[in-house]
Amino acid sequence: MFRTALRNVLAHKGRLLMTVLAVMLGTAFVAGTLVFSDTLGNALRTQNSKSYTDIAVTVSDREAANRSYDHGDRAVDGPTITEGTRQKVAALPGAAEVRGIVSGFAGIADKKGALIGNGFSTTGTNYVPGADGTDPRYPLVEGRGPKDATEVVLDAKTADKGGFKVGDTVRVAVNGPVMNLKLTGTVHTNDPRVVAGGSLAAFDTATAQRLYLTPGRFAELDVKAEPGTDDAALLAAVKQAAPQGDNIDAKTGRELADEQDRMIKQGTRVLSTFLLGFAGIALFVGIFIIANTFSMLVAQRTKELALLRAIGASRRQITRSVLVEALLVGLTASVTGLLAGIGIAAGLKSLLNGPMEANLPDGPLIVGPSTVITALAVGVLVTVLAAWLPARRASRIAPVAAMSAVEQPATQKGLRVRNTIGLLFSAAGAAALLAGVSGKEVKLVGLGSGALLIGVFVLTPLLSRPLIALIAPLLRAVYGAPGKLAQENAVRNPRRTAATASALTIGVTLITSLTVIGASVNQAVDKLTATDLKADYTVTMQNFSALSPEVATQLAKAPGVSAIGAERGVPVKVGANGEDSEWLTTMDAATIDQVATVKVTEGSADALKQGKLLVSSGRAEHGGYKLGDTLAVTYPDGAKGTLTVGGILESSTMLAGIVAPESVVGPHALPGSGPQKVLVKGVNGATPELKQALRDATGGNPLIAVKDAKEIKAENRSMVTGILNMMYGLLGMSVVIAVLGVVNTMAMSVFERRREIGMLRAVGLNRLGIRRMVRLESLLIALFGGLVGVGLGILVAWAAVRTLADSLHGITTVVPPVQTACYLLAAAVIGLLAALWPAYRASKLDILGAIKSQ
């Protein structure tokens, strides 16, 4: 039976080609994901280990590190790492060198004033020269390190992007006025934030401390050990010499490297899981193709299988022979897919480091044993499992079938069982979907959607006749006999039609649902921005850190400004003993209604003017806040007070969480803390002159963004569009596999109906008519799959949108008519293109040879 299976594979290799391609593509997706994530993780870990090669022990001040990045309070609240600490640690036995580190954000403007790099990756730090005048963390490419507050060093890539050379003046800013500094040198760095497209500005230590902390204070000490020194012993000594406090932490370099390695592994695992989800979709689509292919092969070999039964082959042997065929196909496809996946990973790495300038760290391509085993196992198992039902069907062919028709029709009992299962799944899925929508339960909506999709897939043979009947009259009217024959062929075998269409349905369903959700979110955000924002401009930091405290005052003095509203975050302790933490957003009660729309569901919109709190509906529900509740709070400066909830806000994009009056809470905020956002209202509305005045008021800081409502909407839309485009790209593989399925089905169907096609030619249907018949049949199947996919996609999206109603006020389901029509048109085009080769083959059949075929 093994030889028989091998002979069958070799005999039908042309008909199995599309199945091999489908499995190969899915396996390549899996293998490529695993190879790329392993390669990326290995490169990041190697780069990470280099960062700690000369560090034996690190002492860090978590509080100082946080404040240097959020530019908040620079005051000293507890134990700190100072120059005295550094000298004390440097005097310890075994300590060869101790570097004091300060870091934060630093925006670098190009010669047109635009920010180089992205906001989050704009890194600023101090340059710590050793005995040779260089900082080993940042090897010099050209020039020298900075010596005073008028000088700066940039990483070489940033300098190249900005067109800067040593000696040029560079405009650098943190969160306040722009500094014009002399570029004294360029350096190399393996800082992942910079490597990923960010920038690095290194100042002398005194300047960095002034910008990010306070003079003489460090966020971290890196201790280099003398040769032969035990790191654990040095760590113990450093802990004794370092200040004692909850915010002070000391670890060995190895511990830090291991900690970073764990974070890298977690990150690459998340990436791998995300990509494997789409690979799973592609393989799921492939299952339909595999099952359909083997079902058709079994049907075409009915006499052969029946004769095997007649000469003594058992049902188990017949089943095994089909499964062995599937095993051979799966193994061939998996090996090819593994090799293709390795190539995809290498190509993706080159693409990201080339045109896309992702600047991933260098490293060899990692093809681990687990990747090889997983890829081969997945491909083989998917193929064998998909072929199991056709194999069982083959084993049930009675010997007497050798003298009957070639194809055994599905029994009514089998169809009834299938339809019953489909109805049960559909009903359970619809019930769970509705329950999830009413209860805003995302998980229940997900489970219901999955069950409903399975139910509809099972019911597709039942749905195929009525849906195809809706489309067919137009084809009959336009194309006559070929259109009528195409309709009859499409509904002749509902199971085959359903299996072919279902592969396409999956892709269309997912793409449609994503499109509808994206359009719904975009419309809701646009509406909320238009209604919630009264201000003409918003001023924020591009890295989402706090603005400098003086920015609000500078903006208020700009010509053409009628009102400003500064939003400042203030952390407080809640409860008699300060057992809970809460975050308050302060705003000026006198101007809040000029820059933002204040809508309340309970209480008074003038609550801030009365010295009370406004709480958003979502925060009130989550925190259990009600109108009239009082909060005993402890402010950052240690003062205590009581705040009362005076109003519950509608969901808003501008006013979220707990809004407090600046006049009450502001005086107790951390010294030096600035606003997260400043809303600006102009005398004459949003004008180019006002925008330029606001830019000038901030000193042209490249890290500060001034945006009007249109730019905010565009930014929000670009984020949603970027996510959707990425999803579309990942789903593209499943669509390609679906196309292969249509090609495969039509090609095998032509082979199966050779005698019929020969008879049609004999009675007068010309070659053009044959081609049209095959193409129109493929068109009907593809449109059927597209219609079902669009309908399911809209339904799933509707349920998902309803779960967002509480978090995104006013969101409604938006079905973009043009895009939806394009998806149906794309399905039609796919059907026509997929039938080109099968239609050509059908038209070229020899009439007499086709009529004589068995």
JSON list of N, CA and C in Angstrom, two decimals, residues 361-385:
[
{"chain": "A", "resi": 361, "resn": "PRO", "atom": "N", "xyz": [20.33, 45.17, 14.90]},
{"chain": "A", "resi": 361, "resn": "PRO", "atom": "CA", "xyz": [21.72, 44.79, 15.17]},
{"chain": "A", "resi": 361, "resn": "PRO", "atom": "C", "xyz": [22.16, 43.64, 14.28]},
{"chain": "A", "resi": 362, "resn": "ASP", "atom": "N", "xyz": [23.46, 43.63, 13.96]},
{"chain": "A", "resi": 362, "resn": "ASP", "atom": "CA", "xyz": [24.00, 42.58, 13.12]},
{"chain": "A", "resi": 362, "resn": "ASP", "atom": "C", "xyz": [24.08, 41.27, 13.89]},
{"chain": "A", "resi": 363, "resn": "GLY", "atom": "N", "xyz": [24.02, 40.19, 13.16]},
{"chain": "A", "resi": 363, "resn": "GLY", "atom": "CA", "xyz": [24.13, 38.88, 13.78]},
{"chain": "A", "resi": 363, "resn": "GLY", "atom": "C", "xyz": [23.84, 37.80, 12.75]},
{"chain": "A", "resi": 364, "resn": "PRO", "atom": "N", "xyz": [24.28, 36.57, 12.99]},
{"chain": "A", "resi": 364, "resn": "PRO", "atom": "CA", "xyz": [24.04, 35.49, 12.05]},
{"chain": "A", "resi": 364, "resn": "PRO", "atom": "C", "xyz": [22.58, 35.07, 12.04]},
{"chain": "A", "resi": 365, "resn": "LEU", "atom": "N", "xyz": [22.17, 34.42, 10.95]},
{"chain": "A", "resi": 365, "resn": "LEU", "atom": "CA", "xyz": [20.83, 33.89, 10.84]},
{"chain": "A", "resi": 365, "resn": "LEU", "atom": "C", "xyz": [20.74, 32.63, 11.72]},
{"chain": "A", "resi": 366, "resn": "ILE", "atom": "N", "xyz": [19.77, 32.60, 12.63]},
{"chain": "A", "resi": 366, "resn": "ILE", "atom": "CA", "xyz": [19.65, 31.49, 13.57]},
{"chain": "A", "resi": 366, "resn": "ILE", "atom": "C", "xyz": [18.54, 30.54, 13.12]},
{"chain": "A", "resi": 367, "resn": "VAL", "atom": "N", "xyz": [18.93, 29.33, 12.77]},
{"chain": "A", "resi": 367, "resn": "VAL", "atom": "CA", "xyz": [17.96, 28.29, 12.42]},
{"chain": "A", "resi": 367, "resn": "VAL", "atom": "C", "xyz": [18.13, 27.17, 13.45]},
{"chain": "A", "resi": 368, "resn": "GLY", "atom": "N", "xyz": [17.35, 27.25, 14.52]},
{"chain": "A", "resi": 368, "resn": "GLY", "atom": "CA", "xyz": [17.48, 26.29, 15.61]},
{"chain": "A", "resi": 368, "resn": "GLY", "atom": "C", "xyz": [16.77, 24.99, 15.33]},
{"chain": "A", "resi": 369, "resn": "PRO", "atom": "N", "xyz": [17.14, 23.92, 16.07]},
{"chain": "A", "resi": 369, "resn": "PRO", "atom": "CA", "xyz": [16.47, 22.62, 15.91]},
{"chain": "A", "resi": 369, "resn": "PRO", "atom": "C", "xyz": [14.97, 22.72, 16.15]},
{"chain": "A", "resi": 370, "resn": "SER", "atom": "N", "xyz": [14.56, 23.54, 17.13]},
{"chain": "A", "resi": 370, "resn": "SER", "atom": "CA", "xyz": [13.13, 23.66, 17.42]},
{"chain": "A", "resi": 370, "resn": "SER", "atom": "C", "xyz": [12.38, 24.27, 16.23]},
{"chain": "A", "resi": 371, "resn": "THR", "atom": "N", "xyz": [13.02, 25.18, 15.51]},
{"chain": "A", "resi": 371, "resn": "THR", "atom": "CA", "xyz": [12.39, 25.78, 14.33]},
{"chain": "A", "resi": 371, "resn": "THR", "atom": "C", "xyz": [12.19, 24.73, 13.25]},
{"chain": "A", "resi": 372, "resn": "VAL", "atom": "N", "xyz": [13.21, 23.92, 13.00]},
{"chain": "A", "resi": 372, "resn": "VAL", "atom": "CA", "xyz": [13.12, 22.87, 11.97]},
{"chain": "A", "resi": 372, "resn": "VAL", "atom": "C", "xyz": [12.02, 21.88, 12.33]},
{"chain": "A", "resi": 373, "resn": "ILE", "atom": "N", "xyz": [12.03, 21.43, 13.58]},
{"chain": "A", "resi": 373, "resn": "ILE", "atom": "CA", "xyz": [11.04, 20.43, 14.02]},
{"chain": "A", "resi": 373, "resn": "ILE", "atom": "C", "xyz": [9.63, 21.01, 13.95]},
{"chain": "A", "resi": 374, "resn": "THR", "atom": "N", "xyz": [9.48, 22.24, 14.43]},
{"chain": "A", "resi": 374, "resn": "THR", "atom": "CA", "xyz": [8.15, 22.86, 14.42]},
{"chain": "A", "resi": 374, "resn": "THR", "atom": "C", "xyz": [7.61, 23.04, 13.01]},
{"chain": "A", "resi": 375, "resn": "ALA", "atom": "N", "xyz": [8.46, 23.55, 12.12]},
{"chain": "A", "resi": 375, "resn": "ALA", "atom": "CA", "xyz": [8.01, 23.79, 10.75]},
{"chain": "A", "resi": 375, "resn": "ALA", "atom": "C", "xyz": [7.60, 22.49, 10.06]},
{"chain": "A", "resi": 376, "resn": "LEU", "atom": "N", "xyz": [8.44, 21.46, 10.20]},
{"chain": "A", "resi": 376, "resn": "LEU", "atom": "CA", "xyz": [8.12, 20.18, 9.56]},
{"chain": "A", "resi": 376, "resn": "LEU", "atom": "C", "xyz": [6.88, 19.55, 10.19]},
{"chain": "A", "resi": 377, "resn": "ALA", "atom": "N", "xyz": [6.80, 19.60, 11.51]},
{"chain": "A", "resi": 377, "resn": "ALA", "atom": "CA", "xyz": [5.65, 19.00, 12.20]},
{"chain": "A", "resi": 377, "resn": "ALA", "atom": "C", "xyz": [4.36, 19.69, 11.83]},
{"chain": "A", "resi": 378, "resn": "VAL", "atom": "N", "xyz": [4.38, 21.02, 11.81]},
{"chain": "A", "resi": 378, "resn": "VAL", "atom": "CA", "xyz": [3.17, 21.77, 11.48]},
{"chain": "A", "resi": 378, "resn": "VAL", "atom": "C", "xyz": [2.68, 21.44, 10.07]},
{"chain": "A", "resi": 379, "resn": "GLY", "atom": "N", "xyz": [3.61, 21.48, 9.10]},
{"chain": "A", "resi": 379, "resn": "GLY", "atom": "CA", "xyz": [3.22, 21.21, 7.72]},
{"chain": "A", "resi": 379, "resn": "GLY", "atom": "C", "xyz": [2.66, 19.81, 7.53]},
{"chain": "A", "resi": 380, "resn": "VAL", "atom": "N", "xyz": [3.34, 18.82, 8.12]},
{"chain": "A", "resi": 380, "resn": "VAL", "atom": "CA", "xyz": [2.90, 17.43, 7.96]},
{"chain": "A", "resi": 380, "resn": "VAL", "atom": "C", "xyz": [1.58, 17.20, 8.67]},
{"chain": "A", "resi": 381, "resn": "LEU", "atom": "N", "xyz": [1.45, 17.69, 9.91]},
{"chain": "A", "resi": 381, "resn": "LEU", "atom": "CA", "xyz": [0.22, 17.46, 10.67]},
{"chain": "A", "resi": 381, "resn": "LEU", "atom": "C", "xyz": [-0.99, 18.13, 10.02]},
{"chain": "A", "resi": 382, "resn": "VAL", "atom": "N", "xyz": [-0.80, 19.35, 9.56]},
{"chain": "A", "resi": 382, "resn": "VAL", "atom": "CA", "xyz": [-1.91, 20.05, 8.90]},
{"chain": "A", "resi": 382, "resn": "VAL", "atom": "C", "xyz": [-2.36, 19.28, 7.67]},
{"chain": "A", "resi": 383, "resn": "THR", "atom": "N", "xyz": [-1.42, 18.80, 6.89]},
{"chain": "A", "resi": 383, "resn": "THR", "atom": "CA", "xyz": [-1.77, 18.07, 5.66]},
{"chain": "A", "resi": 383, "resn": "THR", "atom": "C", "xyz": [-2.47, 16.76, 5.98]},
{"chain": "A", "resi": 384, "resn": "VAL", "atom": "N", "xyz": [-1.92, 16.00, 6.93]},
{"chain": "A", "resi": 384, "resn": "VAL", "atom": "CA", "xyz": [-2.50, 14.70, 7.27]},
{"chain": "A", "resi": 384, "resn": "VAL", "atom": "C", "xyz": [-3.89, 14.86, 7.89]},
{"chain": "A", "resi": 385, "resn": "LEU", "atom": "N", "xyz": [-4.02, 15.82, 8.79]},
{"chain": "A", "resi": 385, "resn": "LEU", "atom": "CA", "xyz": [-5.33, 16.04, 9.43]},
{"chain": "A", "resi": 385, "resn": "LEU", "atom": "C", "xyz": [-6.37, 16.49, 8.41]}
]
